[in-house]
Coordinates of C-alpha atoms and ligand atoms in Angstrom, one line a residue:
M2 CA 166.8 32.6 95.8
A3 CA 163.2 34.0 95.5
L4 CA 163.2 35.7 98.9
P5 CA 166.5 37.7 98.4
V6 CA 165.1 38.9 95.1
L7 CA 161.9 40.1 96.8
V8 CA 163.9 41.8 99.6
L9 CA 166.0 43.6 96.9
L10 CA 162.8 44.6 95.0
A11 CA 161.2 46.0 98.1
L12 CA 164.3 48.0 99.2
V13 CA 164.7 49.4 95.6
A14 CA 160.9 50.2 95.5
F15 CA 161.2 52.0 98.9
A16 CA 164.1 54.2 97.8
A17 CA 162.5 54.9 94.3
A18 CA 159.2 55.9 96.0
L19 CA 160.8 58.2 98.5
L20 CA 162.8 60.0 95.8
W21 CA 159.8 60.1 93.5
S22 CA 157.4 61.3 96.3
P23 CA 157.9 65.1 95.8
H24 CA 156.8 64.7 92.1
A25 CA 154.3 61.8 92.3
G26 CA 150.8 61.8 93.8
R27 CA 151.0 60.8 97.4
A28 CA 148.8 57.7 97.1
A29 CA 150.9 56.4 94.1
A30 CA 154.2 56.8 95.9
L31 CA 152.7 55.2 99.1
H32 CA 151.5 52.2 97.0
L33 CA 154.9 51.8 95.4
I34 CA 156.2 51.2 98.9
L35 CA 153.3 49.3 100.4
A36 CA 151.7 47.3 97.5
V37 CA 154.7 46.8 95.1
G38 CA 157.5 46.6 97.8
A39 CA 156.0 45.3 101.0
M40 CA 153.1 43.1 99.9
P41 CA 155.0 40.6 97.7
L42 CA 157.8 40.5 100.2
I43 CA 155.4 39.7 103.1
F44 CA 153.8 36.9 100.9
G45 CA 157.3 35.5 100.2
A46 CA 158.3 35.6 103.8
M47 CA 155.0 34.0 104.9
S48 CA 155.4 31.1 102.4
H49 CA 158.8 30.6 103.9
F50 CA 157.7 30.8 107.6
I51 CA 154.3 28.9 107.5
P52 CA 156.0 25.5 106.8
V53 CA 158.3 26.2 109.8
L54 CA 155.4 27.2 112.1
T55 CA 153.4 24.2 111.1
R56 CA 156.4 21.8 111.0
T57 CA 155.5 20.7 107.5
R58 CA 157.6 20.3 104.3
T59 CA 158.8 23.5 102.6
A60 CA 156.5 25.2 100.1
A61 CA 156.5 23.9 96.5
P62 CA 158.1 26.3 94.0
G63 CA 154.7 26.9 92.4
L64 CA 153.7 28.9 95.5
L65 CA 156.0 31.6 94.3
G66 CA 153.2 32.5 91.9
L67 CA 151.4 34.2 94.7
P68 CA 154.0 37.0 95.5
V69 CA 154.2 37.5 91.7
L70 CA 150.4 37.8 91.4
A71 CA 150.4 40.2 94.4
L72 CA 153.2 42.2 92.7
A73 CA 151.1 42.5 89.5
G74 CA 148.1 43.7 91.6
G75 CA 150.3 46.2 93.4
A76 CA 151.8 47.5 90.0
L77 CA 148.3 47.9 88.7
A78 CA 147.4 49.9 91.8
V79 CA 150.4 52.2 91.4
G80 CA 149.5 52.7 87.7
A81 CA 145.9 53.4 88.4
L82 CA 146.7 55.9 91.2
S83 CA 149.2 57.8 89.0
L84 CA 147.5 57.8 85.5
P85 CA 143.8 58.8 85.4
E86 CA 143.2 56.8 82.2
L87 CA 144.2 53.6 84.1
F88 CA 141.4 54.2 86.7
W89 CA 140.0 50.7 86.2
G90 CA 143.4 49.4 87.3
R91 CA 142.5 49.9 91.0
Y92 CA 139.7 47.3 90.8
A93 CA 141.8 44.9 88.6
G94 CA 144.7 45.3 91.0
A95 CA 142.6 44.7 94.1
L96 CA 141.1 41.6 92.5
L97 CA 144.5 40.1 91.7
A98 CA 145.9 40.9 95.1
A99 CA 142.8 39.6 96.9
T100 CA 143.0 36.3 94.9
A101 CA 146.7 35.9 95.9
A102 CA 145.9 36.7 99.6
G103 CA 142.9 34.4 99.7
T104 CA 144.9 31.5 98.2
L105 CA 147.8 32.0 100.6
L106 CA 145.3 32.0 103.5
A107 CA 143.6 28.8 102.3
W108 CA 147.1 27.1 101.8
S109 CA 148.0 28.1 105.4
R110 CA 144.7 26.7 106.7
R111 CA 145.4 23.4 104.8
R112 CA 148.9 23.2 106.3
R113 CA 147.5 23.8 109.8
A114 CA 144.9 21.0 109.3
G115 CA 147.6 18.6 108.1
M116 CA 150.0 19.0 111.0
L117 CA 150.5 17.0 114.2
G118 CA 149.9 19.0 117.4
P119 CA 149.2 22.7 117.7
P120 CA 151.0 25.2 115.5
H121 CA 153.3 28.0 116.7
P122 CA 151.0 30.9 117.9
C123 CA 152.6 33.2 115.2
L124 CA 150.6 31.3 112.6
A125 CA 147.3 32.8 113.9
W126 CA 148.8 36.3 113.5
Y127 CA 149.7 35.7 109.9
E128 CA 146.3 34.3 109.1
A129 CA 144.6 37.3 110.8
A130 CA 146.9 39.6 108.8
L131 CA 145.9 37.9 105.5
A132 CA 142.2 38.1 106.4
C133 CA 142.6 41.9 107.0
L134 CA 144.3 42.2 103.6
V135 CA 141.4 40.4 101.9
L136 CA 138.8 42.6 103.7
A137 CA 140.9 45.8 102.8
L138 CA 140.9 44.9 99.1
L139 CA 137.2 43.9 99.2
A140 CA 136.6 47.5 100.4
I141 CA 138.3 48.9 97.2
L142 CA 136.1 46.5 95.1
A143 CA 133.0 47.6 97.1
S144 CA 133.8 51.3 96.2
A145 CA 133.2 50.4 92.6
I146 CA 129.6 49.3 93.5
W147 CA 128.9 52.1 96.0
P148 CA 131.0 55.1 94.9
Q149 CA 129.0 57.4 97.2
H150 CA 130.7 55.6 100.1
S151 CA 134.3 55.8 98.7
T152 CA 135.6 57.9 101.6
A153 CA 134.5 55.5 104.3
L154 CA 135.6 52.5 102.2
H155 CA 139.1 54.0 101.6
R156 CA 139.4 54.7 105.4
L157 CA 138.5 51.0 106.0
H158 CA 141.0 49.9 103.4
L159 CA 143.9 52.0 104.7
H160 CA 143.5 51.1 108.4
L161 CA 142.9 47.4 107.7
N162 CA 146.0 47.3 105.6
T163 CA 148.4 49.3 107.8
L164 CA 147.3 48.2 111.3
G165 CA 145.9 44.8 110.2
F166 CA 147.9 43.3 107.3
V167 CA 151.3 45.0 107.9
G168 CA 150.9 45.7 111.6
L169 CA 149.9 42.1 112.6
T170 CA 152.6 40.5 110.4
A171 CA 155.3 42.9 111.8
M172 CA 154.3 42.6 115.5
S173 CA 154.4 38.8 115.5
T174 CA 157.6 38.5 113.4
L175 CA 159.3 41.1 115.5
A176 CA 158.4 39.3 118.7
V177 CA 160.0 36.1 117.4
L178 CA 162.9 37.7 115.6
L179 CA 164.4 40.0 118.3
P180 CA 165.2 37.1 120.7
T181 CA 166.9 35.3 117.8
V182 CA 168.9 38.4 116.9
A183 CA 170.0 38.9 120.5
G184 CA 170.8 35.2 120.9
M185 CA 168.7 35.1 124.1
P186 CA 165.4 33.2 123.9
D187 CA 162.4 34.6 125.7
P188 CA 160.1 31.8 127.0
Q189 CA 157.2 34.3 127.3
V190 CA 157.0 34.8 123.5
G191 CA 154.5 32.0 122.7
P192 CA 152.1 32.7 125.6
R193 CA 152.3 36.4 125.0
L194 CA 151.5 36.1 121.3
R195 CA 148.5 33.9 122.1
R196 CA 147.3 36.5 124.7
D197 CA 147.9 39.6 122.6
L198 CA 146.3 38.5 119.3
P199 CA 142.6 39.3 120.3
W200 CA 143.8 42.8 121.5
A201 CA 145.5 43.6 118.2
V202 CA 142.7 42.2 116.0
A203 CA 140.0 44.0 118.1
G204 CA 142.0 47.2 118.0
T205 CA 142.4 47.0 114.2
L206 CA 138.7 46.4 113.5
L207 CA 137.6 49.2 115.9
V208 CA 140.0 51.7 114.3
A209 CA 139.0 50.7 110.8
V210 CA 135.2 50.7 111.4
G211 CA 135.5 53.8 113.7
S212 CA 137.5 55.9 111.2
A213 CA 134.9 55.0 108.5
A214 CA 131.8 55.6 110.5
F215 CA 132.2 56.9 114.1
G216 CA 135.4 58.6 115.3
P217 CA 135.2 57.7 119.1
L218 CA 135.2 54.0 118.3
A219 CA 138.5 54.5 116.4
W220 CA 140.2 56.0 119.5
I221 CA 139.0 53.1 121.7
G222 CA 140.5 50.9 119.1
G223 CA 143.8 52.8 119.3
A224 CA 143.9 52.3 123.0
V225 CA 143.2 48.6 122.6
W226 CA 146.0 48.2 120.1
A227 CA 148.4 50.1 122.5
V228 CA 148.1 47.1 125.0
P229 CA 150.1 44.6 123.0
L230 CA 152.5 47.2 121.8
L231 CA 153.3 48.4 125.3
R232 CA 153.6 44.8 126.6
L233 CA 156.2 43.9 123.9
G234 CA 158.1 47.2 124.3
T235 CA 158.5 47.0 128.0
R236 CA 159.5 43.3 127.8
W237 CA 162.2 44.2 125.2
L238 CA 163.5 47.0 127.4
R239 CA 163.8 44.7 130.3
L240 CA 165.5 41.8 128.4
Y241 CA 167.4 43.3 125.5
R242 CA 168.4 46.9 126.4
T243 CA 172.1 46.3 125.7
E244 CA 171.5 44.8 122.2
I245 CA 169.0 47.5 121.4
L246 CA 171.3 50.4 122.4
A247 CA 174.3 48.9 120.5
L248 CA 176.2 50.5 117.7
H249 CA 176.0 47.5 115.4
G250 CA 173.5 44.7 114.6
A251 CA 169.9 44.3 113.7
A252 CA 168.4 44.7 117.2
P253 CA 168.5 48.6 117.2
L254 CA 166.6 48.5 113.8
L255 CA 164.0 46.1 115.0
A256 CA 163.4 48.2 118.1
A257 CA 163.3 51.4 116.0
A258 CA 160.6 49.7 113.8
L259 CA 158.5 49.0 116.9
A260 CA 158.9 52.6 118.1
G261 CA 157.9 53.8 114.5
L262 CA 154.8 51.7 114.5
A263 CA 153.8 53.1 117.9
L264 CA 154.5 56.7 116.7
S265 CA 152.5 56.3 113.5
M266 CA 149.6 55.0 115.6
M267 CA 149.9 58.0 118.0
L268 CA 150.0 60.5 115.1
G269 CA 147.1 58.6 113.4
A270 CA 145.0 58.9 116.5
A271 CA 146.0 62.6 116.8
A272 CA 145.6 63.5 113.2
P273 CA 141.8 64.1 113.2
I274 CA 142.3 66.5 116.2
T275 CA 145.4 68.4 115.0
V276 CA 144.1 68.9 111.5
A277 CA 141.4 71.3 112.6
P278 CA 142.0 74.5 114.5
L279 CA 145.6 74.4 115.6
T280 CA 146.9 73.7 112.0
V281 CA 144.7 76.3 110.4
A282 CA 146.1 78.8 113.0
G283 CA 149.6 77.7 111.9
W284 CA 150.6 76.5 115.4
V285 CA 151.3 73.0 114.5
R286 CA 151.9 71.3 111.2
P287 CA 149.4 68.7 110.1
T288 CA 150.6 65.2 111.2
E289 CA 151.3 62.6 108.6
P290 CA 150.9 59.1 110.1
A291 CA 151.2 57.4 106.8
L292 CA 154.7 59.0 106.2
V293 CA 155.9 57.8 109.7
F294 CA 154.5 54.4 108.9
V295 CA 156.7 54.1 105.8
S296 CA 159.9 56.0 106.8
G297 CA 159.9 55.4 110.6
F298 CA 158.5 51.8 110.6
M299 CA 158.8 50.0 107.2
L300 CA 162.4 51.1 106.5
P301 CA 164.0 50.0 109.8
L302 CA 161.7 46.9 109.8
V303 CA 162.7 45.6 106.3
S304 CA 166.4 46.6 106.5
G305 CA 166.7 45.1 110.0
A306 CA 164.9 41.9 109.1
A307 CA 167.0 41.7 105.9
S308 CA 170.3 42.0 107.9
Q309 CA 169.3 39.0 110.0
L310 CA 167.6 36.8 107.4
L311 CA 169.4 37.3 104.1
P312 CA 172.3 35.0 105.0
V313 CA 169.9 32.1 105.8
W314 CA 167.7 32.9 102.8
L315 CA 170.7 33.0 100.5
R316 CA 172.2 29.7 101.8
P317 CA 169.7 27.6 103.7
G318 CA 170.9 24.6 105.7
V319 CA 173.7 24.3 108.2
Q320 CA 174.8 27.7 109.5
R321 CA 178.6 28.3 109.2
S322 CA 181.0 31.2 109.7
W323 CA 180.0 32.4 106.2
H324 CA 176.6 33.2 107.6
S325 CA 177.8 35.0 110.7
E326 CA 180.4 37.0 108.9
L327 CA 177.8 38.2 106.3
R328 CA 175.3 39.0 109.1
D329 CA 178.0 41.1 110.9
R330 CA 178.8 43.0 107.8
L331 CA 175.1 43.7 107.0
G332 CA 174.5 44.8 110.6
R333 CA 177.5 47.1 110.8
Y334 CA 176.4 50.5 112.1
G335 CA 172.8 49.3 112.5
G336 CA 172.5 51.5 115.6
I337 CA 173.3 54.7 113.6
R338 CA 170.9 53.7 110.8
A339 CA 168.2 53.1 113.4
A340 CA 168.8 56.6 114.9
L341 CA 168.6 58.2 111.4
F342 CA 165.5 56.3 110.5
C343 CA 163.9 57.4 113.8
L344 CA 164.9 61.0 113.1
G345 CA 163.6 60.9 109.5
G346 CA 160.4 59.3 110.6
I347 CA 159.6 61.9 113.3
A348 CA 160.5 64.7 110.8
A349 CA 158.3 63.2 108.0
G350 CA 155.5 62.5 110.4
T351 CA 155.4 66.1 111.6
G352 CA 155.3 67.5 108.0
H353 CA 159.0 68.1 107.2
E354 CA 159.7 66.8 103.7
W355 CA 163.5 66.4 104.5
G356 CA 162.5 63.5 106.8
L357 CA 161.7 61.4 103.7
L358 CA 164.9 62.3 102.0
L359 CA 166.9 61.4 105.1
G360 CA 165.1 58.0 105.2
A361 CA 165.9 57.5 101.4
A362 CA 169.6 58.5 101.9
T363 CA 169.9 56.1 104.9
L364 CA 168.3 53.3 102.9
I365 CA 170.5 53.9 99.9
G366 CA 173.5 53.8 102.3
F367 CA 172.3 50.4 103.5
L368 CA 171.8 49.1 99.9
L369 CA 175.4 50.0 99.0
Q370 CA 176.7 48.4 102.2
A371 CA 174.7 45.3 101.5
G372 CA 176.0 45.2 97.9
V373 CA 179.6 45.3 99.1
A374 CA 178.9 42.7 101.9
L375 CA 177.3 40.3 99.5
L376 CA 180.1 40.6 97.0
Q377 CA 182.7 39.9 99.7
A378 CA 180.7 36.9 100.9
F379 CA 180.5 35.4 97.4
V380 CA 184.1 36.0 96.7
S381 CA 185.1 34.3 100.0
Q382 CA 182.8 31.4 99.2
K383 CA 184.4 31.0 95.7
R384 CA 187.9 31.1 97.2
K385 CA 187.0 28.5 99.8
G386 CA 185.3 26.4 97.1
S387 CA 188.2 26.4 94.7
Ligands
LIG551 C1 146.6 45.9 94.9 C2 146.3 46.4 95.9 C3 145.8 47.8 96.3 C4 144.9 48.6 95.7 C5 144.2 48.4 94.3 C6 144.7 49.8 96.5 C7 143.9 50.9 96.2 C8 143.7 52.0 96.9 C9 142.9 53.2 96.6 C10 142.1 53.2 95.4 C11 143.1 54.1 97.6 C12 142.5 55.5 97.7 C13 143.4 56.4 97.1 C14 142.8 57.8 97.0 O1 142.2 58.3 98.0 O2 143.1 58.5 96.0 C15 144.1 53.5 98.5 C16 144.5 54.2 99.7 C17 145.4 53.7 100.5 N1 145.9 52.4 100.5 FE1 145.7 51.0 99.1 N2 145.5 49.7 97.6 C18 146.1 48.4 97.5 C19 147.0 47.9 98.4 C20 147.4 48.5 99.6 C21 148.3 48.0 100.6 C22 149.0 46.6 100.5 C23 148.5 48.9 101.5 C24 149.3 48.8 102.8 C25 149.9 47.8 103.2 C26 147.7 50.1 101.2 C27 147.6 51.2 101.9 C28 146.9 52.3 101.6 C29 146.9 53.6 102.3 C30 147.9 53.9 103.5 C31 146.0 54.5 101.6 C32 145.8 56.0 102.0 C33 146.7 56.8 101.0 C34 146.7 58.3 101.4 O3 146.8 58.6 102.5 O4 146.7 59.0 100.4 N3 147.1 49.8 100.0 N4 144.4 52.3 98.1
LIG552 C1 145.7 53.5 115.9 C2 145.4 54.6 115.8 C3 144.5 55.4 114.8 C4 143.3 56.0 115.0 C5 142.6 56.0 116.3 C6 142.9 56.6 113.8 C7 141.8 57.3 113.6 C8 141.3 57.9 112.4 C9 140.1 58.6 112.3 C10 139.0 58.8 113.3 C11 140.1 59.0 111.0 C12 138.9 59.9 110.3 C13 139.3 61.3 110.3 C14 138.2 62.3 110.1 O1 137.1 61.9 110.5 O2 138.5 63.4 109.6 C15 141.3 58.7 110.4 C16 141.7 59.0 109.1 C17 142.9 58.7 108.5 N1 143.9 57.9 109.1 FE1 143.8 57.1 110.9 N2 143.9 56.3 112.8 C18 144.9 55.6 113.4 C19 146.0 55.1 112.8 C20 146.4 55.4 111.5 C21 147.6 55.1 110.9 C22 148.6 54.1 111.5 C23 147.7 55.6 109.6 C24 148.7 55.6 108.5 C25 149.4 54.7 108.3 C26 146.4 56.4 109.5 C27 146.1 57.2 108.4 C28 145.0 57.9 108.2 C29 144.7 58.7 107.0 C30 145.6 59.0 105.8 C31 143.3 59.2 107.2 C32 142.6 60.2 106.3 C33 141.7 59.3 105.3 C34 140.9 60.2 104.4 O3 141.5 60.9 103.6 O4 139.7 60.2 104.6 N3 145.7 56.3 110.6 N4 142.1 58.0 111.3

């Protein structure tokens, strides 16, 4: 039951942050989405998937302490970024979250060592993602020791977290999830994941170090990251175009998430250029890669993955008609939601505040639809049981 609670917490945190964003500081609202909503959910999802990927027994209930520790770290970060008197909270929060991430990484390494045969290639992506998060949080701790380098360390932190921690987790999960959603396996998934990981990791490190120290390096990193993104995108368009362009289901949302990630990288790479003369002249609005990242990428990603995974997470074990009916209800009008998230993401990323509100309204619509679907599912379960 822990994972559905983490999904709900994440979706509510997303909606609250988007509605709060016009009044809150930007960093505080972003961390409500990324550190309070997404980070604990990713920890929960990883502790569910790592035993599957290593073909070992399911995680002990005690491991749930890690998402809770990460949540406490994220909450401290939001407090510290919104209240000046809680300034110390950023270091305490980073320490708690780094401890949780390091422990999850060590647990995954132990599971890998204890298994027979090689693990699924997705495991290496998860471990690289956790290593990026640990480094990103160490950068915040380092800014306490070297405050004169805070700007560079914050750039390191934000790129390692968005492209590394969230980006690597999302890319590998999407690559495995879409064929399942479409009901059509792709034999290339494993070999492609194995081949693409060095590109994605090298791209992340180059962007992070480049943005902190030497811009041109960052653009090389962006080009390197584009290789796995383009490979996955073109493969999907070849194999799953019908499912992606459908009116219902999770596939349009997962494809929208991949497009949102690509767009936030493009705007991220363009931001340092567009900020200067063109925006001062009023020709173009400053681009906002972080806002596309949350509204054009995180929202379709989490709501799409939730539509597919909630039924299994609520009732693990043998899959029955209860699961497929609930999945159909959660995925109803997924195509329209995907289009609205895309539109909201593009608007928010090009400096139009209504884009965030459109994202929030679409998400709240999904939360209501999910509430009704869950209620119907439990009523039908009770009726069958009695
Ligand atoms: C407990 C954990 C965390 C702490 C203590 C923390 C702390 C910070 C701090 C101090 C800043 C600089 C803010 C400023 O310039 O005023 C920052 C920026 C940022 N962090 Fe985090 N962070 C945490 C987790 C995360 C996570 C998990 C993500 C993404 C997945 C993330 C993404 C970002 C982004 C995108 C920015 C740039 C914000 C902006 O554009 O204003 N952080 N973080
Ligand atoms: C993959 C392609 C990316 C490249 C090549 C890139 C490159 C850069 C560079 C060179 C800088 C330094 C800017 C300067 O010197 O003025 C920078 C800063 C920044 N980037 Fe990125 N970036 C990328 C992706 C992203 C993404 C995905 C996000 C958001 C989620 C993002 C958010 C930011 C922010 C908020 C800053 C400003 C940090 C500050 O206030 O100092 N970037 N980026």
